[in-house]
PDB file of C-alpha atoms and ligand atoms in Angstrom:
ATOM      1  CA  UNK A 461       4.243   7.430 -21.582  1.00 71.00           C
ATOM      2  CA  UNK A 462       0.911   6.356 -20.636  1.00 88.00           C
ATOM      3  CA  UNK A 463      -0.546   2.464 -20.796  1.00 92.00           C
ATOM      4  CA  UNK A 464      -3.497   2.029 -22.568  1.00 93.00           C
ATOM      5  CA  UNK A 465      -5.546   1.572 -19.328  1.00 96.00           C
ATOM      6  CA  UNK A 466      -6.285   3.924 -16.345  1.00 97.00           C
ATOM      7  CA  UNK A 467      -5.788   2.979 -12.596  1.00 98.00           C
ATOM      8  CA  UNK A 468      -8.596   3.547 -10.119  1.00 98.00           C
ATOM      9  CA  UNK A 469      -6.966   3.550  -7.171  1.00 98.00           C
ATOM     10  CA  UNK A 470      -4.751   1.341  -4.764  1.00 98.00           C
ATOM     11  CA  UNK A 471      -7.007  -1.313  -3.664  1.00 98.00           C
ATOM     12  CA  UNK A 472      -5.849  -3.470  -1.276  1.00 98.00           C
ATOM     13  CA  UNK A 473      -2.421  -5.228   0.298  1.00 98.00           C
ATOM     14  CA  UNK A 474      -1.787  -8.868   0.988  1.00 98.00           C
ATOM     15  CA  UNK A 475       0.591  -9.279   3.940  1.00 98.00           C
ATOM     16  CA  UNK A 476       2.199 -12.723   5.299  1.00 98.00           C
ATOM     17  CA  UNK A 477       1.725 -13.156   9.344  1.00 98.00           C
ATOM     18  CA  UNK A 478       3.570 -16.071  11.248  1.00 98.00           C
ATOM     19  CA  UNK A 479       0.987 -16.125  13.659  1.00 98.00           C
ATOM     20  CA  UNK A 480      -2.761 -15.031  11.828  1.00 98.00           C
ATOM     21  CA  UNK A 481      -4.733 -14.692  15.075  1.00 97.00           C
ATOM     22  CA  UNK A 482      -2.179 -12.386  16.350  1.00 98.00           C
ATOM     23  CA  UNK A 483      -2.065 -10.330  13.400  1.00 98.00           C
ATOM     24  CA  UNK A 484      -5.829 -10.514  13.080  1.00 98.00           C
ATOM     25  CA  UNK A 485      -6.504  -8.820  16.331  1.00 98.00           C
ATOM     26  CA  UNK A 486      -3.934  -6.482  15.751  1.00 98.00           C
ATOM     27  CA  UNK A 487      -5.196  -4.771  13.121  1.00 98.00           C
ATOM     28  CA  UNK A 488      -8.818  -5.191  14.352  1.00 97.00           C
ATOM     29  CA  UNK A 489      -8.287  -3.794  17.727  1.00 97.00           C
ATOM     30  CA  UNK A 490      -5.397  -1.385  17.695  1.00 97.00           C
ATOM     31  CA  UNK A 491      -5.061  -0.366  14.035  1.00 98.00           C
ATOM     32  CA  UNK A 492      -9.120  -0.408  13.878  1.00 97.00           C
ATOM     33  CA  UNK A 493      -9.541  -2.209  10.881  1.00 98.00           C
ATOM     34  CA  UNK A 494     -13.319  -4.260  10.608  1.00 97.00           C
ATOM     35  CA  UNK A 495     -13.240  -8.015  10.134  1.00 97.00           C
ATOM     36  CA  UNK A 496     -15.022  -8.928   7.519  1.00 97.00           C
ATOM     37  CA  UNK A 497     -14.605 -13.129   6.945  1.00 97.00           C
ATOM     38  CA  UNK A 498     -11.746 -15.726   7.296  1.00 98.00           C
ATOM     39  CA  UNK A 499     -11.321 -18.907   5.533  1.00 96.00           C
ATOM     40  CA  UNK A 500      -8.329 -21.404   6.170  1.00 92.00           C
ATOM     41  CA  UNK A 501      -6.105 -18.929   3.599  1.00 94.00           C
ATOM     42  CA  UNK A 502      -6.903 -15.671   4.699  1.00 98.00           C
ATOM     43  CA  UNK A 503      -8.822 -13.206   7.097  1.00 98.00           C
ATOM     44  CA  UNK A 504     -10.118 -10.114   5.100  1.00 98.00           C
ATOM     45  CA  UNK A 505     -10.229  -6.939   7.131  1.00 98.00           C
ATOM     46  CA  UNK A 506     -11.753  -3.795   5.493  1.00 98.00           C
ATOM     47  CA  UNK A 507     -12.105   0.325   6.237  1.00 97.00           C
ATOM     48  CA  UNK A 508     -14.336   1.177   3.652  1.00 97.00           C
ATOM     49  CA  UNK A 509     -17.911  -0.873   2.332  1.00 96.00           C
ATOM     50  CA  UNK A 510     -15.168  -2.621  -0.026  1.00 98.00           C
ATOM     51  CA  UNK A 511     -14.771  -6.278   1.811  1.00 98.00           C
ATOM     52  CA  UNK A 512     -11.431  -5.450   1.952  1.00 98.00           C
ATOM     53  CA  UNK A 513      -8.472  -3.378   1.951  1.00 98.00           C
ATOM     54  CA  UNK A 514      -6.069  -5.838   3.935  1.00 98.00           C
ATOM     55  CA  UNK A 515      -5.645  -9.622   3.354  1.00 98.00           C
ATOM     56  CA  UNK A 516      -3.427 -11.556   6.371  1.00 98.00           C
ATOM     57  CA  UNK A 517      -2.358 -14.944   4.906  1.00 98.00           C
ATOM     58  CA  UNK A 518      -0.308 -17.156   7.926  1.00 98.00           C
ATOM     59  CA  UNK A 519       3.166 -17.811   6.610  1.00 97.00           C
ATOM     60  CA  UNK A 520       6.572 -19.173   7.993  1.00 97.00           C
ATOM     61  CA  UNK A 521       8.098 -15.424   7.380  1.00 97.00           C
ATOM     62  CA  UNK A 522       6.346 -11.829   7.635  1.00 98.00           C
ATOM     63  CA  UNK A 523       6.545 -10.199   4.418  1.00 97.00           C
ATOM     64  CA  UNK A 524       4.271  -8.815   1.444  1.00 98.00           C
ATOM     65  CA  UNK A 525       2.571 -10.932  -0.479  1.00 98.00           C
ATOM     66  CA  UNK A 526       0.785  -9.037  -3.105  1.00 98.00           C
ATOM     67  CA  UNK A 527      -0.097  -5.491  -3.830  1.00 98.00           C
ATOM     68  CA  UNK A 528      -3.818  -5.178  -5.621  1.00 98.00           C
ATOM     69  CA  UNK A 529      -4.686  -2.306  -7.882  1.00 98.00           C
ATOM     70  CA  UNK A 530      -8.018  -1.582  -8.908  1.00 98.00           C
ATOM     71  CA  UNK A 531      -8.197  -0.748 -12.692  1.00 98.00           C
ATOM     72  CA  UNK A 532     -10.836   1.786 -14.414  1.00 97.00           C
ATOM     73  CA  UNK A 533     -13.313  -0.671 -16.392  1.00 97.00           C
ATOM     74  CA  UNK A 534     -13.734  -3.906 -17.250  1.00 97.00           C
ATOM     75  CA  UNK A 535     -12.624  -3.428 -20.503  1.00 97.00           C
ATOM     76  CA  UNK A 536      -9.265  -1.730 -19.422  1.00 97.00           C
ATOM     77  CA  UNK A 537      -8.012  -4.650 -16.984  1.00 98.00           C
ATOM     78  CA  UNK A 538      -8.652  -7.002 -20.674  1.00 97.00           C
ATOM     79  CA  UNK A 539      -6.685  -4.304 -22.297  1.00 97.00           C
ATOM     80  CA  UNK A 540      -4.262  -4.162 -19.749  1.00 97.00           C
ATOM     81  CA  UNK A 541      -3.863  -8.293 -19.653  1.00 97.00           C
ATOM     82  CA  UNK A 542      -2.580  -8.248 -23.619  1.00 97.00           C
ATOM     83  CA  UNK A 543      -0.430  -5.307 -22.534  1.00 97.00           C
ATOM     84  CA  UNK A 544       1.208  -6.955 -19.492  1.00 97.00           C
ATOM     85  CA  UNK A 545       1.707 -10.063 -22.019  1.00 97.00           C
ATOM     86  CA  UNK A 546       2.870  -7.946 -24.155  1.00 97.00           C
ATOM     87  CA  UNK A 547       5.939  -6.444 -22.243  1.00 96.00           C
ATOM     88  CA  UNK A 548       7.085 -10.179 -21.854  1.00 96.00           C
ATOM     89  CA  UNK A 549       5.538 -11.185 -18.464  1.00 96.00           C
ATOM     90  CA  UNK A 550       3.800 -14.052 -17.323  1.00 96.00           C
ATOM     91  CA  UNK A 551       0.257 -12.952 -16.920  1.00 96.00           C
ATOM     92  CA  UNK A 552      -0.571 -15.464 -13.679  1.00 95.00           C
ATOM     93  CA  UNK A 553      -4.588 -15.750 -14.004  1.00 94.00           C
ATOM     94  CA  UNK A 554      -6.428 -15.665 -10.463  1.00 97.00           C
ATOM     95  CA  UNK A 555      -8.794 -19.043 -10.431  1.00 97.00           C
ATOM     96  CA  UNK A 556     -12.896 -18.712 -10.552  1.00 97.00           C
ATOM     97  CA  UNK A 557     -12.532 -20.059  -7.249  1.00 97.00           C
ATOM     98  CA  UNK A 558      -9.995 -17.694  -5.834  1.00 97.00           C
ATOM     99  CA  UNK A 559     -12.302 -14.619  -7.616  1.00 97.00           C
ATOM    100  CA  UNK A 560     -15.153 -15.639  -5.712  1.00 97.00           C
ATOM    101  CA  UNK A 561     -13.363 -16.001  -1.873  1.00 97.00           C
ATOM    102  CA  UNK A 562     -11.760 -12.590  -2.609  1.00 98.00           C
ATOM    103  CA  UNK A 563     -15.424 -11.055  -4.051  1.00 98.00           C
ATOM    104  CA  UNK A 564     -13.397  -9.731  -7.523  1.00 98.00           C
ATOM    105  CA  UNK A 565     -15.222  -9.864 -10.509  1.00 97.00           C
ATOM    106  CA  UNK A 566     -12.076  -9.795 -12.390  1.00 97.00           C
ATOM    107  CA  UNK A 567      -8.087 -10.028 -11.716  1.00 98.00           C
ATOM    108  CA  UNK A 568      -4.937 -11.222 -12.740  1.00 98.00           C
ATOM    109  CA  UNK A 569      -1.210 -11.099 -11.008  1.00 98.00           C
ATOM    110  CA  UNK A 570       2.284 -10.618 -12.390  1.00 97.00           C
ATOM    111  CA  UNK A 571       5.575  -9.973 -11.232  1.00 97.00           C
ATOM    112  CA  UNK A 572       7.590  -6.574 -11.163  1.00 97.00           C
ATOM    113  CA  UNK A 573      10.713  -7.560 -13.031  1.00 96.00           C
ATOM    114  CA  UNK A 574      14.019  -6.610 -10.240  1.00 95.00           C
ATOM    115  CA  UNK A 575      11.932  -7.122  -7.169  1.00 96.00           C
ATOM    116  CA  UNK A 576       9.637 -10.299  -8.182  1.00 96.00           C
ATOM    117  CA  UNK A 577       6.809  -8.212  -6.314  1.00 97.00           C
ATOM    118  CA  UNK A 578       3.209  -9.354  -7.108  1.00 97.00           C
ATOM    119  CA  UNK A 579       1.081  -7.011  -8.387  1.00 98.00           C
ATOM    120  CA  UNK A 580      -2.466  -8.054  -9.246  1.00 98.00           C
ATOM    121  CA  UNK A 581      -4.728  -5.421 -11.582  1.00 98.00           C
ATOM    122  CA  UNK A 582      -8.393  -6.182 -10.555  1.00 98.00           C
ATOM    123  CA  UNK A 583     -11.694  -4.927 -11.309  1.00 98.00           C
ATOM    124  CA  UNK A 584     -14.900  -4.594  -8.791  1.00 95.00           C
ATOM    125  CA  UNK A 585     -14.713  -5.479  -5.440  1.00 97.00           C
ATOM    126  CA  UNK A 586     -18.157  -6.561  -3.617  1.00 97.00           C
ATOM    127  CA  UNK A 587     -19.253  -3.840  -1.549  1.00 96.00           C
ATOM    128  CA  UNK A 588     -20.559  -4.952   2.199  1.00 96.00           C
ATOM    129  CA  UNK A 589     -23.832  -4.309   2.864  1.00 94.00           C
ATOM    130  CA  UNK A 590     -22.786  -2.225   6.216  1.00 95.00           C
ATOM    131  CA  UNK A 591     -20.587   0.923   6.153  1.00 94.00           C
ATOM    132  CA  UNK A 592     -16.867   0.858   7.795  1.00 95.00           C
ATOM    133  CA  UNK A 593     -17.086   1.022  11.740  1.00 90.00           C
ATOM    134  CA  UNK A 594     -14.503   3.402  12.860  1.00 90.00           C
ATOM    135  CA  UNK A 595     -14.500   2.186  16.152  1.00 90.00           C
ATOM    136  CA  UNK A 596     -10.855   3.500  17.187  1.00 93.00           C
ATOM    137  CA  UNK A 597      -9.508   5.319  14.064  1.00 94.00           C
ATOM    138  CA  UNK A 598     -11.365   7.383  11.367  1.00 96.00           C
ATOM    139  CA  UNK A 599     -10.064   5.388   8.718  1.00 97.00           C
ATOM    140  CA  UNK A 600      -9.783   6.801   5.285  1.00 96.00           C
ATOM    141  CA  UNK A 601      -8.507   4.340   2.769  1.00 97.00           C
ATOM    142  CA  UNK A 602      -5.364   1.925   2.524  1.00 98.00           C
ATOM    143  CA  UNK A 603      -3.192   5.024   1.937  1.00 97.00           C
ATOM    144  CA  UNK A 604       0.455   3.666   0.024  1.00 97.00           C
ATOM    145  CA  UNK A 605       2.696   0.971   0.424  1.00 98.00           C
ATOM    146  CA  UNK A 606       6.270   1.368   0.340  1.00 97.00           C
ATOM    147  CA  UNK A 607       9.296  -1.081  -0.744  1.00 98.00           C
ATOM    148  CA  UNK A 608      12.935  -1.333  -0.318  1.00 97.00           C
ATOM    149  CA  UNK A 609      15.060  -2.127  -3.744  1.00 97.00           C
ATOM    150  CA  UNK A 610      18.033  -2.991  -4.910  1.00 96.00           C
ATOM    151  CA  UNK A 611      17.417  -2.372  -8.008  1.00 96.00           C
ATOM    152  CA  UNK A 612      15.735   0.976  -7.842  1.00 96.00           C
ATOM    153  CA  UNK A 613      16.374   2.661 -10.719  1.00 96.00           C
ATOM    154  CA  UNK A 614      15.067  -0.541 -12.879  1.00 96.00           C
ATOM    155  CA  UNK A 615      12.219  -1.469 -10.309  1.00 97.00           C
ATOM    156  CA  UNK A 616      11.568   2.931 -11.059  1.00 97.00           C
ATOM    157  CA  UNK A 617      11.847   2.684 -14.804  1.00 96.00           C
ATOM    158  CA  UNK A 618       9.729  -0.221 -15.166  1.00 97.00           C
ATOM    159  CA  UNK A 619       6.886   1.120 -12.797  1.00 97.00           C
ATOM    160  CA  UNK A 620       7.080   4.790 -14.978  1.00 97.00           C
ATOM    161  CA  UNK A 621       8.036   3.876 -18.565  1.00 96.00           C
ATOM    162  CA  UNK A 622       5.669   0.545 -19.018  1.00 97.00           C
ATOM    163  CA  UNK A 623       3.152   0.600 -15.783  1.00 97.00           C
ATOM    164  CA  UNK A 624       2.197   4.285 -16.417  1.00 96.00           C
ATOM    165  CA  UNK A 625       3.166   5.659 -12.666  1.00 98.00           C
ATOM    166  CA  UNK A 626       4.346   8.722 -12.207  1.00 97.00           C
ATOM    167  CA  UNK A 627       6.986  10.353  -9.818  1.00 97.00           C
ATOM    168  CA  UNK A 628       5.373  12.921  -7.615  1.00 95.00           C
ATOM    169  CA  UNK A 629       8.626  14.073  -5.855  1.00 93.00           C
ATOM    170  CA  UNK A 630      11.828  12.133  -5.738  1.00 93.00           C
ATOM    171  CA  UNK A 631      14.803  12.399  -3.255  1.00 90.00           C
ATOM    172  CA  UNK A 632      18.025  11.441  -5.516  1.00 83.00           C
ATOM    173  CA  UNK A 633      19.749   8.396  -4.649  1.00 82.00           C
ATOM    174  CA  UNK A 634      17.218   7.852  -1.981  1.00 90.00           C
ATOM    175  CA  UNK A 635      13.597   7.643  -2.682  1.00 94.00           C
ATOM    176  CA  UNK A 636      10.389   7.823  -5.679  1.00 96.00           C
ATOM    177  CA  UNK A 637       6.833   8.652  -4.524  1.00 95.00           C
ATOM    178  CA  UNK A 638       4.570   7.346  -6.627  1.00 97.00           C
ATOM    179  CA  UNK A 639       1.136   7.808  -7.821  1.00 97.00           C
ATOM    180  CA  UNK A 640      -0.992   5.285  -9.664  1.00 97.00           C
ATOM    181  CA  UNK A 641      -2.380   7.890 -12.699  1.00 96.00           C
ATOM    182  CA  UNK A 642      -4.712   9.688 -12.953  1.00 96.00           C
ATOM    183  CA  UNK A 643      -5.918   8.789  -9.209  1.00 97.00           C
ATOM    184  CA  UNK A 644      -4.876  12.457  -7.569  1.00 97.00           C
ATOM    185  CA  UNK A 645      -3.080  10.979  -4.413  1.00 96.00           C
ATOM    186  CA  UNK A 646       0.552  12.098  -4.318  1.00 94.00           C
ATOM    187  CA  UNK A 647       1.691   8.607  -3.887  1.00 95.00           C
ATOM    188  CA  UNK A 648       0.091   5.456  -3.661  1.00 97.00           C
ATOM    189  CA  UNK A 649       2.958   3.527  -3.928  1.00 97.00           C
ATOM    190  CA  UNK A 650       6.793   4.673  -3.071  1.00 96.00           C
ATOM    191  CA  UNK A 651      10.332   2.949  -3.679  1.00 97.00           C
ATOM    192  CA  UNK A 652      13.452   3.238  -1.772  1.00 96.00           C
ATOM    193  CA  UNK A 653      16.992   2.354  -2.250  1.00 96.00           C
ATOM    194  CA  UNK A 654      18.301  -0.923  -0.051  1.00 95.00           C
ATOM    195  CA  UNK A 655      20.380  -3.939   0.362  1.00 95.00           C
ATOM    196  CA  UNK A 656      17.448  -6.321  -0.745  1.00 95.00           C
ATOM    197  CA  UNK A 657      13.750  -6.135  -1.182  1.00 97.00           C
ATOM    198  CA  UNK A 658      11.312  -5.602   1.277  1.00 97.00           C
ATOM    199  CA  UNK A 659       8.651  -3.917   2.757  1.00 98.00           C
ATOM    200  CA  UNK A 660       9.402  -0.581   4.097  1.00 97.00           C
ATOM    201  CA  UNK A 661       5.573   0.139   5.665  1.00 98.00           C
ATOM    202  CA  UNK A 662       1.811  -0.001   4.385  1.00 98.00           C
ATOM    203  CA  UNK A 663      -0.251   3.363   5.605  1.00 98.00           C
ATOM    204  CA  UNK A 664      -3.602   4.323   6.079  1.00 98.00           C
ATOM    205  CA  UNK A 665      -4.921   7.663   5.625  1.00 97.00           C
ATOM    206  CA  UNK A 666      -7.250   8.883   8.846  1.00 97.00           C
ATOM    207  CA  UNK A 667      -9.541  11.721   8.505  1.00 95.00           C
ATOM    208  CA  UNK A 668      -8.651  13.584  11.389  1.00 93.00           C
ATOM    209  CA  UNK A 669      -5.282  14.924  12.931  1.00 94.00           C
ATOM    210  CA  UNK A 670      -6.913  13.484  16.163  1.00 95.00           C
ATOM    211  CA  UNK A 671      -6.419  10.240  14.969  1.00 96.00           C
ATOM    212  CA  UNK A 672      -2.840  10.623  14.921  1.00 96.00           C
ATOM    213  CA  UNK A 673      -2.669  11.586  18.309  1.00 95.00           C
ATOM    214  CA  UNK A 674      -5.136   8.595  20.178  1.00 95.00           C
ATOM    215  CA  UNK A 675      -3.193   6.408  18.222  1.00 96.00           C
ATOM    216  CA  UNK A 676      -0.132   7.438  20.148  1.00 96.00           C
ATOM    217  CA  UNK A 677      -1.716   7.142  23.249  1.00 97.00           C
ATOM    218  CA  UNK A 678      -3.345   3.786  22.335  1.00 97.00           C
ATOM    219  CA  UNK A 679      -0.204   2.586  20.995  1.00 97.00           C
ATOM    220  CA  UNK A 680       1.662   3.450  24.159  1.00 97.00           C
ATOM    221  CA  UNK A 681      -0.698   1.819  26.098  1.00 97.00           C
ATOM    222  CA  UNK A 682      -0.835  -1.490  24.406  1.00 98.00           C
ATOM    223  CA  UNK A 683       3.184  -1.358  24.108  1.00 98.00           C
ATOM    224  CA  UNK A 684       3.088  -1.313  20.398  1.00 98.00           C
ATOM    225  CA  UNK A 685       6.774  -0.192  19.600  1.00 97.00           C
ATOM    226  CA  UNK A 686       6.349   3.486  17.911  1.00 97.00           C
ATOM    227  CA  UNK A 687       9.223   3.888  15.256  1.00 97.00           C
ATOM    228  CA  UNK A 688       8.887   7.294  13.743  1.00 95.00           C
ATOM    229  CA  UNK A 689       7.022  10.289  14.672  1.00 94.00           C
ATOM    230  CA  UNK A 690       4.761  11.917  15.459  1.00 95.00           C
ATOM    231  CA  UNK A 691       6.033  14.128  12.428  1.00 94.00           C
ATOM    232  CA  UNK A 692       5.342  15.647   9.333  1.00 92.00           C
ATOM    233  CA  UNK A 693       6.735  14.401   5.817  1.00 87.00           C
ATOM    234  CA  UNK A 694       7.821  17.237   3.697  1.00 79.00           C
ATOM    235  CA  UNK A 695       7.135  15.636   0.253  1.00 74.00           C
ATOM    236  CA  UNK A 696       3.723  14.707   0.701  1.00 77.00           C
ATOM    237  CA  UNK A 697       2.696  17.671   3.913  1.00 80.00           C
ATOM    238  CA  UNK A 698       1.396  14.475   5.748  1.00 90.00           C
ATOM    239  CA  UNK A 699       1.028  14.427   9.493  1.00 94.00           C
ATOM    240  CA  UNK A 700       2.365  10.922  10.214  1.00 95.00           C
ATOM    241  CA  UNK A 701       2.590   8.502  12.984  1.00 97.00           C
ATOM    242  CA  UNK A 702       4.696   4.637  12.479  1.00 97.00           C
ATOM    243  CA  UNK A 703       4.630   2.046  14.347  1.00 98.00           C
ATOM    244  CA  UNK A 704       5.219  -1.838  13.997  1.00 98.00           C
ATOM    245  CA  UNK A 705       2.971  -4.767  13.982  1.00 98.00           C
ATOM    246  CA  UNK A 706       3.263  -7.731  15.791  1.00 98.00           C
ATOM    247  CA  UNK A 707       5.825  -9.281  13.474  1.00 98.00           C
ATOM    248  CA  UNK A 708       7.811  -6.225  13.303  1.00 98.00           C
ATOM    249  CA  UNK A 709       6.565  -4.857  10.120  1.00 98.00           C
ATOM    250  CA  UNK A 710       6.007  -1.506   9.977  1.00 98.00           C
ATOM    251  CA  UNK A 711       2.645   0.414   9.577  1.00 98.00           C
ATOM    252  CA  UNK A 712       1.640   4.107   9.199  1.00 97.00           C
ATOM    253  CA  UNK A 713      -1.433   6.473   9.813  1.00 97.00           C
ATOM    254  CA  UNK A 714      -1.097   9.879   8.142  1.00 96.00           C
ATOM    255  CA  UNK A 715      -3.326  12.625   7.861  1.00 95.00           C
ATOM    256  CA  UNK A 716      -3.015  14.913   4.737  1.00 91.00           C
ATOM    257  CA  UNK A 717      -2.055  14.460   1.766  1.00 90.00           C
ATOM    258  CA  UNK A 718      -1.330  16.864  -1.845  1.00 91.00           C
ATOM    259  CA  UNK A 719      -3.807  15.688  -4.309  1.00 94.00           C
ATOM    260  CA  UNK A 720      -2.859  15.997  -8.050  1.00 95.00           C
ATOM    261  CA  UNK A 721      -5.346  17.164 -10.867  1.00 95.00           C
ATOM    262  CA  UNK A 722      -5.548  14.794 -13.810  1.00 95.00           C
ATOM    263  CA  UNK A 723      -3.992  17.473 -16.560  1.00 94.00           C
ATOM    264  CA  UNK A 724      -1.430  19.980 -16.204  1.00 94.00           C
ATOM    265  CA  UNK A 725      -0.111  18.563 -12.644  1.00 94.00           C
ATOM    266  CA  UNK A 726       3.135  19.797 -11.555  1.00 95.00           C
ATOM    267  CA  UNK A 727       6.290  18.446 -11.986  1.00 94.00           C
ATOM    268  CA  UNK A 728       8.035  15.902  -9.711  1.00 94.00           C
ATOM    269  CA  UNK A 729      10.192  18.209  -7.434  1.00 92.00           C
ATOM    270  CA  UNK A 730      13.926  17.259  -6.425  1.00 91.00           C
ATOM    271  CA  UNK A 731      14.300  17.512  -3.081  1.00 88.00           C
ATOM    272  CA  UNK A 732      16.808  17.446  -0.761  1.00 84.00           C
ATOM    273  CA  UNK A 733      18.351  14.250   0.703  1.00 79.00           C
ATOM    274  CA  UNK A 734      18.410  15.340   4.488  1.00 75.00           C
ATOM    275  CA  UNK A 735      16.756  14.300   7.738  1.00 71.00           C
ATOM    276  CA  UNK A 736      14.088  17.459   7.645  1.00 72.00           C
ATOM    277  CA  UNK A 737      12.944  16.114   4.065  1.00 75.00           C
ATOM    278  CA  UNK A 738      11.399  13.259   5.973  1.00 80.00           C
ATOM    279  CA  UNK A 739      10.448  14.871   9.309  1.00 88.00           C
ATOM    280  CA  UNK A 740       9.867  18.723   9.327  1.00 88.00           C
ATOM    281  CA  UNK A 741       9.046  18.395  12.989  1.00 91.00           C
ATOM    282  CA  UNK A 742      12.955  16.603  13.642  1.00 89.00           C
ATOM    283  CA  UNK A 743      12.122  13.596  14.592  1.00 90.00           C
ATOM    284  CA  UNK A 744      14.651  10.774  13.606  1.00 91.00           C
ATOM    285  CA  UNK A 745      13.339   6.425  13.117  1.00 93.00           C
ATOM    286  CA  UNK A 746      14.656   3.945  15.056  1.00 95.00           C
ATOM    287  CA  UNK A 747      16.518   1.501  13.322  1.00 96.00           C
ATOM    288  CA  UNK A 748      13.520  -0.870  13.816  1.00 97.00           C
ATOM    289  CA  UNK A 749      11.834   1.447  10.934  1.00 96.00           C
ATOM    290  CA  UNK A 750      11.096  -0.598   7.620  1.00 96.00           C
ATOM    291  CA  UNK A 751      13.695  -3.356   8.615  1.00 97.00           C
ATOM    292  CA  UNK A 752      10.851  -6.638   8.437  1.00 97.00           C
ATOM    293  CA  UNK A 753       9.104  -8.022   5.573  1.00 97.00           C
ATOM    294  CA  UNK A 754      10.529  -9.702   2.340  1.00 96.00           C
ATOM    295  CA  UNK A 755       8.724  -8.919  -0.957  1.00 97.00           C
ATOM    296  CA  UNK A 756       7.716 -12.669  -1.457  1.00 97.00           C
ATOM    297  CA  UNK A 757       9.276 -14.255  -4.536  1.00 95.00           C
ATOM    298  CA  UNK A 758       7.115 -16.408  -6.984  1.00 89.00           C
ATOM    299  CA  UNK A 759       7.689 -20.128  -5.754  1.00 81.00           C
ATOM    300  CA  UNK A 760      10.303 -22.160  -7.832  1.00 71.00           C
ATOM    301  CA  UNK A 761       8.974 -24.541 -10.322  1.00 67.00           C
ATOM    302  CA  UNK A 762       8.780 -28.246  -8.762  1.00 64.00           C
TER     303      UNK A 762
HETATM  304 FE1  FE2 B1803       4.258   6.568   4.262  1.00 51.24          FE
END
């Protein structure tokens, strides 16, 4: 079933660093991401003319903070606040203040009922006035973001039945990849089964299999622990490279990716639980792999 508004498109992710200038030049000067401001909260890093497509808030733990979707119209994101309501959840508004230091014209946050992620619908992010600088990678767009569950098949449901996802291939008992309708990427967000909730890994999408490759090197060179790859994913044909951040969280490039037309798309396919389904090239993760990074839980009432 569809909700009665339309996503755009994946818009940004909101990690928590335990050490902010660390994390900041990481992701400015190996992952290539531009800088774009910082204020006592947050640095905003970008890799498009949106002012941002990464938010690094300092924290006691490393986790994920908030996942941002950017909704069709105006008009949709009030539609889709009464619907939200609607379903029972607490519709957290974002403040004036907090709409201006992020440059949203509109927003609001809830929580995914089974893994208390945030999610926060939004409308209109300022544009910069200068285009992305791909100074190392030719960054695409914030590609997907992928969670550990325990409750999977709720955390699933939910996301399909009342959020208006839907399952471009699934791998039973295993994994979901998700795409945020009718944006044509074959997932923009994906779940997997585990112990508790947490991050699995945040990707970006580069524009060139060369990209892939440097990054290796680059990687190598700066002894940035590579955890998977290089490879290629079966489910989405992506050419993929992961490695992990400074606080051990894990982070992807990928190159490629099935796009989805808006009617008659095909069915989810069911594929096959085994090793090749996640690396037709054979190569295996290190148990470092999606291991850091707690979904962070709304904070107790005082
Ligand atoms: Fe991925």
């Amino acid at each position: 079933m569809n909700p009665p508004f339309r996503y755009k498109r994946l818009g940004y992710v909101a990690l928590n660093v335990t050490d902010l200038a660390r994390s900041t030049a990481f992701y400015r000067d190996l992952v290539g991401l531009d800088f774009s401001d910082a204020t006592d909260e947050r640095v905003a890093l970008r890799c498009s003319r949106d002012h941002h497509a990464v938010l690094l808030y300092p924290a006691a733990a490393p986790g994920l903070k908030r996942i941002g979707f950017e909704i069709e119209s105006a008009a949709e994101l009030a539609v889709a606040r009464d619907y939200v309501e609607s379903l029972g959840l607490a519709v957290e508004p974002v403040s004036a203040d907090e709409r201006k230091d992020l440059r949203l014209v509109d927003a609001f946050r809830f929580r995914v009922p089974g893994c208390g992620l945030c999610l926060e619908f939004f409308v209109q992010m300022m544009h910069m006035a200068t285009p992305f600088e791909a100074r190392l990678t030719n960054i695409e767009r914030l590609g997907h973001v992928v969670m550990n569950v325990n409750a999977f098949d709720d955390v699933l449901g939910f996301l399909t039945s009342k959020l208006g996802f839907k399952v471009s291939d699934f791998v039973p008992g295993f994994a979901a990849f998700l795409r945020c309708y009718p944006n044509p990427l074959h997932h923009s967000m994906a779940l997997l089964t585990g112990a508790d909730n947490h991050l699995n890994h945040i990707n970006f999408m580069v524009r060139d299999v060369d990209d892939i490759g440097r990054a290796m090197n680059r990687m190598k060179a700066a002894n940035v622990e590579i955890v998977f790859g290089p490879g290629r994913h079966q489910p989405s044909e992506s050419i993929f490279l992961y490695f992990l951040d400074p606080d051990g969280m894990t982070v992807e490039y990928s190159f490629g990716m099935e796009t989805f037309p808006e009617a008659n798309a095909r069915e989810a396919r069911l594929l096959e639980p085994v090793p090749k389904t996640l690396d037709l090239w054979g190569s295996v993760p290190t148990p470092a792999f999606g291991k850091i990074g707690l979904i962070e839980q709304a904070a107790l009432p005082a």
